[in-house]
CSV table of C-alpha atoms in Angstrom, one decimal:
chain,number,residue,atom,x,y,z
A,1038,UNK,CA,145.3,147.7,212.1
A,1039,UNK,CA,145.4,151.2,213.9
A,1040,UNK,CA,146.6,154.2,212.2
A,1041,UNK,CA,150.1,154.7,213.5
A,1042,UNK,CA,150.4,158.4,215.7
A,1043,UNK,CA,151.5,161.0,214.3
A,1044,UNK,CA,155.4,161.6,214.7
A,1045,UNK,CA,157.3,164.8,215.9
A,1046,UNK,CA,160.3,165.6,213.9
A,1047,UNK,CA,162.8,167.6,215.3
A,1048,UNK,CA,164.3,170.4,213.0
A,1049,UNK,CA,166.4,173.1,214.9
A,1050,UNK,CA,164.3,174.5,217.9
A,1051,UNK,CA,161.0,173.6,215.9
A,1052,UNK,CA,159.6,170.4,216.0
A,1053,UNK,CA,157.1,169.5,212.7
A,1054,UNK,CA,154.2,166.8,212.9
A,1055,UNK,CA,154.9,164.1,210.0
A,1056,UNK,CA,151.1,162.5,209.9
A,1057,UNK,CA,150.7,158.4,209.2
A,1058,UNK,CA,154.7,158.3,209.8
A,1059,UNK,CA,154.4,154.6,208.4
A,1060,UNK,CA,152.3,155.0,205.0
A,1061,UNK,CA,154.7,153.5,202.1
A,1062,UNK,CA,155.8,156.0,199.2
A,1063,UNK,CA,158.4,153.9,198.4
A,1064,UNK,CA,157.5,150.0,197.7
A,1065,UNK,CA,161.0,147.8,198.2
A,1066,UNK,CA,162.4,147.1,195.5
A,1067,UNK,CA,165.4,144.8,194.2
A,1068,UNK,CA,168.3,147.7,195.5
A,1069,UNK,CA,166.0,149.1,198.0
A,1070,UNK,CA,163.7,148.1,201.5
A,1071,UNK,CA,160.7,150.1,201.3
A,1072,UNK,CA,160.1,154.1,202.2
A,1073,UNK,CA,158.2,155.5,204.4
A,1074,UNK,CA,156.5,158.9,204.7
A,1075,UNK,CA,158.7,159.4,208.0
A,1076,UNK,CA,161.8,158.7,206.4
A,1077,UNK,CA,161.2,160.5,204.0
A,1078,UNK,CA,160.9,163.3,206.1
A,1079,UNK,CA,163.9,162.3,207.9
A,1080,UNK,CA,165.9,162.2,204.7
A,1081,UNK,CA,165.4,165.8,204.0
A,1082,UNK,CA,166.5,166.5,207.4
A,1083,UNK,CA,169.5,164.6,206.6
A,1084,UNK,CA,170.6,166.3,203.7
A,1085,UNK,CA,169.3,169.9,204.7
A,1086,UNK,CA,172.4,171.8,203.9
A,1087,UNK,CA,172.5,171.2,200.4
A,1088,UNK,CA,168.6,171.0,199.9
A,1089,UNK,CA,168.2,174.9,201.7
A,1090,UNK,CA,171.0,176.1,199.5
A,1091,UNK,CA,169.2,175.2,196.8
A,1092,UNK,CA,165.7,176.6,197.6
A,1093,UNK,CA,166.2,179.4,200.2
A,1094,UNK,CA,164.5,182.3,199.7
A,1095,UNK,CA,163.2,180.9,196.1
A,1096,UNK,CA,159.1,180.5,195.1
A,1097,UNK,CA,159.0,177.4,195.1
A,1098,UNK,CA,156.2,174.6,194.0
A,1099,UNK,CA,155.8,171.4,195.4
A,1100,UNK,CA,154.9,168.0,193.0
A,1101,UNK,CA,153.0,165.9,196.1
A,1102,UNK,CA,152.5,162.2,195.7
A,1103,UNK,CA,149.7,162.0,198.8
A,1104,UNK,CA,149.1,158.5,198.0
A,1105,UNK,CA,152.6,157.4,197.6
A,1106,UNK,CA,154.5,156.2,194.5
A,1107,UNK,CA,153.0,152.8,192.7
A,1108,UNK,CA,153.1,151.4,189.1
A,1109,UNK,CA,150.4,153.3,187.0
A,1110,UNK,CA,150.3,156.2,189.0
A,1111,UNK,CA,150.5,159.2,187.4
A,1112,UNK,CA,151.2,163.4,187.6
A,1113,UNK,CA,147.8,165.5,187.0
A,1114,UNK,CA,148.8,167.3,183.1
A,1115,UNK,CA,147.1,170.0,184.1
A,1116,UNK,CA,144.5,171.9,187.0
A,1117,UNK,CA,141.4,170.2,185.6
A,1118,UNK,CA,143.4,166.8,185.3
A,1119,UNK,CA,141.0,165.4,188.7
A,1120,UNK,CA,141.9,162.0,188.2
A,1121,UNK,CA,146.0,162.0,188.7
A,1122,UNK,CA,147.4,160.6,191.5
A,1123,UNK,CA,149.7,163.0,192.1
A,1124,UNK,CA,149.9,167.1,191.5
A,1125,UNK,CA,151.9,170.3,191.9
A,1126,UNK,CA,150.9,173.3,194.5
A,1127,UNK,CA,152.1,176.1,192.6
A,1128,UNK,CA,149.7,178.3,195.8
A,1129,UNK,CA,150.4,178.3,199.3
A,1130,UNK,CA,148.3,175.4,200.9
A,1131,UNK,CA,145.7,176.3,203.6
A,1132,UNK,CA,146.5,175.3,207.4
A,1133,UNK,CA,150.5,176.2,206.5
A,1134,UNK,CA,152.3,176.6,209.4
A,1135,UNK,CA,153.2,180.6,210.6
A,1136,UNK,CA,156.6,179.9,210.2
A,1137,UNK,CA,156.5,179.6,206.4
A,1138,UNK,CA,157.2,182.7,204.1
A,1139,UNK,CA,156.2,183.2,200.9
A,1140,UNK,CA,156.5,185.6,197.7
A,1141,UNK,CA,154.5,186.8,195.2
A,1142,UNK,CA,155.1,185.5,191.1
A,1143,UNK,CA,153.6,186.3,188.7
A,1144,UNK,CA,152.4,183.7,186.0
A,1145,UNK,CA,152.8,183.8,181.7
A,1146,UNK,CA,149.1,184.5,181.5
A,1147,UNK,CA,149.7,187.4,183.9
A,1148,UNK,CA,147.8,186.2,186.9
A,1149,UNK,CA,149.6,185.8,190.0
A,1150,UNK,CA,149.7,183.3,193.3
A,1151,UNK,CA,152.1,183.7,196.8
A,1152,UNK,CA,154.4,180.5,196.5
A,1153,UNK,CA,156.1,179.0,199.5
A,1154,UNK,CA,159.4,180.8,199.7
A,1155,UNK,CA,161.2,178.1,202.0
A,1156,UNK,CA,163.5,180.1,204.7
A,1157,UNK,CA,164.3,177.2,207.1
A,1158,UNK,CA,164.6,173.6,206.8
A,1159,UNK,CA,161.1,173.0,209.1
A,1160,UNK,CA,159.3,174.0,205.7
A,1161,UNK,CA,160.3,171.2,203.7
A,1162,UNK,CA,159.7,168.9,206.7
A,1163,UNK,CA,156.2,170.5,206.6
A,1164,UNK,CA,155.9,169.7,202.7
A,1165,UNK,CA,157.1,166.4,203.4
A,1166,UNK,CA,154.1,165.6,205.4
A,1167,UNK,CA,152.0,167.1,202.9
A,1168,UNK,CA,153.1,164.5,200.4
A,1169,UNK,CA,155.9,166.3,198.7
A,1170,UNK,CA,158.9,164.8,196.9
A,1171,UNK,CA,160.0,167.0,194.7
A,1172,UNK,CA,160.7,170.1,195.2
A,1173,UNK,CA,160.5,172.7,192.0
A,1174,UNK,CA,162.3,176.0,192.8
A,1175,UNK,CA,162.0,179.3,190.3
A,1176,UNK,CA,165.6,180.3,189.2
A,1177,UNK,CA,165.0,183.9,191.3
A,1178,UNK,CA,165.2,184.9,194.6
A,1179,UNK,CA,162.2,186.6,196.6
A,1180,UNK,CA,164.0,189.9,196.4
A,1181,UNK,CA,163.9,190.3,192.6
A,1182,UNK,CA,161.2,187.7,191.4
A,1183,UNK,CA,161.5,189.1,187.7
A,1184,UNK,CA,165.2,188.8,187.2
A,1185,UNK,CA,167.0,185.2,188.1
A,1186,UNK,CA,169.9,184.4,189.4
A,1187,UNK,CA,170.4,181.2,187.7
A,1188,UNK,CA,170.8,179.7,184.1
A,1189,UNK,CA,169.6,176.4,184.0
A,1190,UNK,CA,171.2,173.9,181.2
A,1191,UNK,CA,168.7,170.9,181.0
A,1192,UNK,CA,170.1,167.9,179.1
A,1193,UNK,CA,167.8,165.7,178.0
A,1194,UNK,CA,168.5,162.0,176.8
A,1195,UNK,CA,165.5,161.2,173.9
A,1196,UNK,CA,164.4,157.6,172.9
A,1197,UNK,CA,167.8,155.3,171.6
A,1198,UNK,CA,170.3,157.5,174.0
A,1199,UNK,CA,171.6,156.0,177.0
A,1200,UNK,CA,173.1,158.3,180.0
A,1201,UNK,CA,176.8,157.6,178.9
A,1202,UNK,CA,175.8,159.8,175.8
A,1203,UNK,CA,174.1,162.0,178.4
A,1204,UNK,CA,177.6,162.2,180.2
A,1205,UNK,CA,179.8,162.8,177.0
A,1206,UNK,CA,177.5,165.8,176.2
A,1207,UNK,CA,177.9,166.8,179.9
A,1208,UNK,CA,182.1,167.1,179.3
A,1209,UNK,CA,181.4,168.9,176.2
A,1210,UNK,CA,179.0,171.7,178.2
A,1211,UNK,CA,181.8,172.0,181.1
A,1212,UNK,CA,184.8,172.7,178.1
A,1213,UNK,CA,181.9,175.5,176.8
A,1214,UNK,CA,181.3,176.7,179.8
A,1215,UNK,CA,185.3,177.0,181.3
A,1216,UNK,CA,185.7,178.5,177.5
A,1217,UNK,CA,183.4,181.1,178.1
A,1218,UNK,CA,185.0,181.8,181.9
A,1219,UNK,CA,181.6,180.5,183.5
A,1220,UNK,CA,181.5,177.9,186.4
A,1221,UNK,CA,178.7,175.3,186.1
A,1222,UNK,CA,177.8,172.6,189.1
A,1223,UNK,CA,176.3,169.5,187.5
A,1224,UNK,CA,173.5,166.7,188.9
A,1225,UNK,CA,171.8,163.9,188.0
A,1226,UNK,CA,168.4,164.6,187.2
A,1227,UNK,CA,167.0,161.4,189.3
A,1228,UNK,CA,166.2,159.4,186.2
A,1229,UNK,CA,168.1,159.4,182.5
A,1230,UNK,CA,168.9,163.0,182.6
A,1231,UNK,CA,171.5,165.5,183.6
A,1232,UNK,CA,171.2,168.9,185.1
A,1233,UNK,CA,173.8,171.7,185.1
A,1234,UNK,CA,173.2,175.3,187.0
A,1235,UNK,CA,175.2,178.2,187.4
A,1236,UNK,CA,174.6,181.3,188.9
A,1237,UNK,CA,174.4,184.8,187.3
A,1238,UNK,CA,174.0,188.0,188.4
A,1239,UNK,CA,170.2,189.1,188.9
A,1240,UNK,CA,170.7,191.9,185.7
A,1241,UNK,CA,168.5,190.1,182.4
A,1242,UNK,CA,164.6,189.1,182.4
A,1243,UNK,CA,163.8,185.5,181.6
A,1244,UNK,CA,163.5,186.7,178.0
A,1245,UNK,CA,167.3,187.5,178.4
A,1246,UNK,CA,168.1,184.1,180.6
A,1247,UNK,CA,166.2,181.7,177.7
A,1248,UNK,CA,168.0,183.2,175.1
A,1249,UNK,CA,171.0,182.6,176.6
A,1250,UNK,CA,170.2,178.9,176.8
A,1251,UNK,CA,169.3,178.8,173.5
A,1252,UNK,CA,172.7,180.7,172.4
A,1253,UNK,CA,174.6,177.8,174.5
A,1254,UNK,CA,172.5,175.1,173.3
A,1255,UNK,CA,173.3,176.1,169.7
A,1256,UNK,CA,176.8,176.4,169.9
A,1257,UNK,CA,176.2,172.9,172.0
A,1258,UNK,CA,175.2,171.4,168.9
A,1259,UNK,CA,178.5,172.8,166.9
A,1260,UNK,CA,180.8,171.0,169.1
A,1261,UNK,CA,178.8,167.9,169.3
A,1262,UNK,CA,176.7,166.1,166.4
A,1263,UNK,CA,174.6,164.1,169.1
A,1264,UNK,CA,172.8,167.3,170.7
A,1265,UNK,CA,169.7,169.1,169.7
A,1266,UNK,CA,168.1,172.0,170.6
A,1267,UNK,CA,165.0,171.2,168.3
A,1268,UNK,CA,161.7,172.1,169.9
A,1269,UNK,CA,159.6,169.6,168.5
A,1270,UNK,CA,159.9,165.8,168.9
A,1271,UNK,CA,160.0,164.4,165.7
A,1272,UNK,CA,163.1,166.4,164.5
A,1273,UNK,CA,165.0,165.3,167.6
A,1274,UNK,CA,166.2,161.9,166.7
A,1275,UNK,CA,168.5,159.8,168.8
A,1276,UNK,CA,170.4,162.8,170.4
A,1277,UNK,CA,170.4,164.8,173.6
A,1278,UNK,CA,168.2,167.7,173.4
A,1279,UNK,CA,168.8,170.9,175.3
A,1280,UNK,CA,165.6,172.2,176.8
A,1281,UNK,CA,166.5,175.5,176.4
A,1282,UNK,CA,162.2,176.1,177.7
A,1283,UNK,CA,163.6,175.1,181.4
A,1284,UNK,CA,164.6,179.0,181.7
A,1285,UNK,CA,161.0,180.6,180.8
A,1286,UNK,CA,158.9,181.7,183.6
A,1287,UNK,CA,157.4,179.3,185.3
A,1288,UNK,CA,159.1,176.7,184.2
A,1289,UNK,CA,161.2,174.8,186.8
A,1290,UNK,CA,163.6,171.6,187.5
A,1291,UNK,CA,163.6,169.3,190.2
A,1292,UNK,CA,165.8,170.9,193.0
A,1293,UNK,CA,168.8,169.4,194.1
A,1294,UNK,CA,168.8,166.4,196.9
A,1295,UNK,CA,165.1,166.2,196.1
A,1296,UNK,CA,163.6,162.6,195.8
A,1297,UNK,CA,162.4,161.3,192.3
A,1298,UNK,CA,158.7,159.8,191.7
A,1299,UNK,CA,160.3,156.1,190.6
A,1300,UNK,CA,161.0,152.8,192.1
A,1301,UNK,CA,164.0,152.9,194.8
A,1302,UNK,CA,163.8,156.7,195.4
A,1303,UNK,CA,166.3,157.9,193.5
A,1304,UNK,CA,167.5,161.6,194.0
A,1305,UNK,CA,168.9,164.4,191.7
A,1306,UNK,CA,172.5,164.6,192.9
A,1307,UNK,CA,174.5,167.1,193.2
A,1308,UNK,CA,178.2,165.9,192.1
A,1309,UNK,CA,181.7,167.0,191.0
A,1310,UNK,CA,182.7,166.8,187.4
A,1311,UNK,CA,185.0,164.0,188.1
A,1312,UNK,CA,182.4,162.4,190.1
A,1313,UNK,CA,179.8,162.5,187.2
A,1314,UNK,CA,182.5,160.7,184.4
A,1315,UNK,CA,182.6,157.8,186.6
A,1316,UNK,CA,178.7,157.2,187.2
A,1317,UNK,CA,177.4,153.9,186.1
A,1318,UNK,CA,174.1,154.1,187.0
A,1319,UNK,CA,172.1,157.0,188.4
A,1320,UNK,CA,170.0,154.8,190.4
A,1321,UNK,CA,172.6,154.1,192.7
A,1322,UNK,CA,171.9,158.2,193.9
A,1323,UNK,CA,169.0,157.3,196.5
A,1324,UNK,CA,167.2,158.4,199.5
A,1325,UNK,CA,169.4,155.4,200.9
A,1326,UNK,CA,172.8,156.5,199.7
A,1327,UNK,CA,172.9,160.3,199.3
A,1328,UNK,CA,172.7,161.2,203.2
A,1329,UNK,CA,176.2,159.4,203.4
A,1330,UNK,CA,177.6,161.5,200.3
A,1331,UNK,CA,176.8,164.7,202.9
A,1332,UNK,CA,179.4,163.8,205.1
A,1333,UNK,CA,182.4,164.3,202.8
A,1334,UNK,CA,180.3,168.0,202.5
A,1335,UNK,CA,177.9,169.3,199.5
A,1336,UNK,CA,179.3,169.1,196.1
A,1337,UNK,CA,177.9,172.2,195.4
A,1338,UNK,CA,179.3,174.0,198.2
A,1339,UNK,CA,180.7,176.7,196.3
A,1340,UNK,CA,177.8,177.3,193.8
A,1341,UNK,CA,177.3,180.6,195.5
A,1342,UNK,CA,180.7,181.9,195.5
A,1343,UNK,CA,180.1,183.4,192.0
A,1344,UNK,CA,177.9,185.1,189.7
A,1345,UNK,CA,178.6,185.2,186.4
A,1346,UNK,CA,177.8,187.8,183.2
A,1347,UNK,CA,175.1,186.4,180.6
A,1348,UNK,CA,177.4,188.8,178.1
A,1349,UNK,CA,178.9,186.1,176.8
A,1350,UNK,CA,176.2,184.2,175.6
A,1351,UNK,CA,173.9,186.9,174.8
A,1352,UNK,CA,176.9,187.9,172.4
A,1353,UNK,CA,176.5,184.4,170.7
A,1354,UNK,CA,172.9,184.8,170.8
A,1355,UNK,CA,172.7,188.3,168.9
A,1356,UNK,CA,175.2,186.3,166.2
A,1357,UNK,CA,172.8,184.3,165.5
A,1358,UNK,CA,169.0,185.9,167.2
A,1359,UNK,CA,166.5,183.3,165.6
A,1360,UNK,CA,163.8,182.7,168.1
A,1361,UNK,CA,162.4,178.9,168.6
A,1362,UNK,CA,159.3,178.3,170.3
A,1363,UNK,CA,157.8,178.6,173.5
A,1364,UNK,CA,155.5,176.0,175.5
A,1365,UNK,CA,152.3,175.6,174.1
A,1366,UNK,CA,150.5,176.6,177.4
A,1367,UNK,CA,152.3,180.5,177.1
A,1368,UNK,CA,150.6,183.2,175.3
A,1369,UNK,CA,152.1,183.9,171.5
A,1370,UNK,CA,155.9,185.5,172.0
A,1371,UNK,CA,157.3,188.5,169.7
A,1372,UNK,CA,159.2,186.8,167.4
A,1373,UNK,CA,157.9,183.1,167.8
A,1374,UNK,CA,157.3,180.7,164.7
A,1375,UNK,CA,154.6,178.8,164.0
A,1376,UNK,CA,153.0,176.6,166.9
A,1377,UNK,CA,152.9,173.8,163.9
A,1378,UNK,CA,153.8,170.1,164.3
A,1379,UNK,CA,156.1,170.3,161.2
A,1380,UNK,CA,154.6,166.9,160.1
A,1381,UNK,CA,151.3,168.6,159.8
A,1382,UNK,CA,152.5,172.0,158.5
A,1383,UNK,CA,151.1,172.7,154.8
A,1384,UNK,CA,153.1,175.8,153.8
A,1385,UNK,CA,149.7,177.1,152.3
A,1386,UNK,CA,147.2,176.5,155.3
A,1387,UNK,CA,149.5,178.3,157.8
A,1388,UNK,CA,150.2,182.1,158.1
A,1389,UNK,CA,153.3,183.5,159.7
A,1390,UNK,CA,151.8,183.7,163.2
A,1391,UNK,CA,151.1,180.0,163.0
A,1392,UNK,CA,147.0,180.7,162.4
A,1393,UNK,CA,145.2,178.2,160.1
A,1394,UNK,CA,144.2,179.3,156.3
A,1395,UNK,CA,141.3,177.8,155.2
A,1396,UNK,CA,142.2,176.3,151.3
């Protein structure tokens, strides 16, 4: 069969080239007809509003699935993973069209790379025929790349939860959150999960931001017995844990309105808080079903209409300023316990900086 022509997508006054238009991401599956690499592209044009307000003017890595999205695929873990099926471009690609802007981050390790900085919907059309679904946005904008403008509450459902206890935990964060005066915009993460982000003023480093998401995390777990904010895994149990790690640097979550690597193309949706009670199943949030959601308007239309103070949680953080540990790719942080598996930890073969002791 001949490879199908490239197709012209028309974006505003620019018009992007979407290359083999007809190769599958998608498969069809029981909800859903199959996706294509074109509609995919024609989705984000579709719900460009809401996808630009949530990365304009943000560094911004892409997670590309060239090959499309099949059973067994899998993410590289890491740059010398060579054998994934899928990666992230944390560095502006090569042949990137004039049109798209970048900014400069800097990295944990202290290296730095220019990121795509997306400005106008033609540059997610553009990543889109590079392969991209997802869409991974730093919580800063380009004009203050060291100071975001976002606190990001990650809620994360572990083995023996099921999203209903992700949604009840959900309720209890908005009641925390209208307690302390702040405003938070909730969405489904695209699988088991539940995001909610609200904005602050560009004043604290992401020392400052993580601290405040462990601050709200902890005093998560004092209202409700089924949240966790315990790093490792085998201290979690059956609860939701809040990934308080989601607000260090270089640590991002899948943007709003962006597509999901899983069978049906789900999407992290934006919703209201009475929208989100009422959600039976996540899946039904898809590349099929969200463009029709935009035309009753963006559910986080107003996201921007506010900026809050971190004072409040910083104060519950200095109540209580215990530091918990970072991800185990990041240089050794002030204050940081051991990097110990507590299964493995034997008080006497450990020092205080987490280094092994010979017996």
């Amino acid at each position: 069969m001949a490879k199908a022509a490239a197709a012209m997508v028309q974006v505003g006054e620019r018009s992007v080239r979407v290359s083999s238009p007809d190769r599958v991401i998608f498969e069809a599956t029981e909800r859903t007809t199959e996706v294509t690499k074109l509609m995919v592209a024609e989705y984000f044009v579709a719900v460009g509003d809401g996808l630009m307000r949530a990365l304009r003017e943000r560094p911004t890595a892409l997670e590309r699935w060239p090959g499309g999205v099949r059973d067994g695929m899998r993410l590289a873990t890491g740059p010398g993973d060579r054998n994934a099926d899928a990666f992230y471009q944390k560095r502006v690609l090569k042949g990137a069209p004039d049109y798209l802007e970048t900014a400069t981050i800097t990295f944990p390790s202290g290296r730095s790379a220019d990121e795509i900085c997306p400005t106008e919907l033609a540059v997610p059309i553009w990543c889109a025929h590079m392969g991209t679904l997802t869409f991974h946005p730093w919580p800063v904008r380009r004009a203050d790349v060291d100071r975001p403008d976002e606190l990001r509450i990650d809620l994360d459902p572990q083995p023996g939860t099921t999203f209903a206890d992700v949604q009840r935990v959900a309720e209890v964060a908005r009641e925390l959150l209208t307690d302390l005066g702040m405003r938070g915009f909730a969405k489904t993460s695209g699988n088991r999960g539940i995001h909610i982000f609200l904005r602050i003023e560009p004043r604290w480093d992401f020392v400052d931001v993580r601290h405040a998401a462990i601050a709200f995390g902890r005093e998560l777990e004092k209202r409700d017995g089924g949240v966790t904010t315990n790093w490792w895994k085998e201290e979690r149990g059956e609860r939701i844990f809040v990934d308080f790690n989601q607000n260090s640097r270089d640590r991002t979550i899948a943007s709003a309105y962006s597509l999901r690597p899983l069978p049906g193309a789900p999407v992290s949706t934006p919703m209201t808080w009475a929208e989100l009670a009422e959600i039976k199943d996540p899946r039904d949030f898809n590349l099929f079903t969200v463009p029709e959601r935009m035309a009753d308007g963006d559910a986080w239309a107003e996201i921007d209409d506010v900026a809050h103070s971190l004072d409040p949680l910083l104060a519950l953080w200095n109540e209580h300023p215990v530091e918990l540990n970072y991800p185990p790719d990041y240089p050794k942080m002030p204050g940081e316990p051991p990097r110990v598996q507590p299964s493995k930890k034997v008080a006497e073969h450990w020092d205080a900086e987490g280094n092994r002791i010979e017996p």
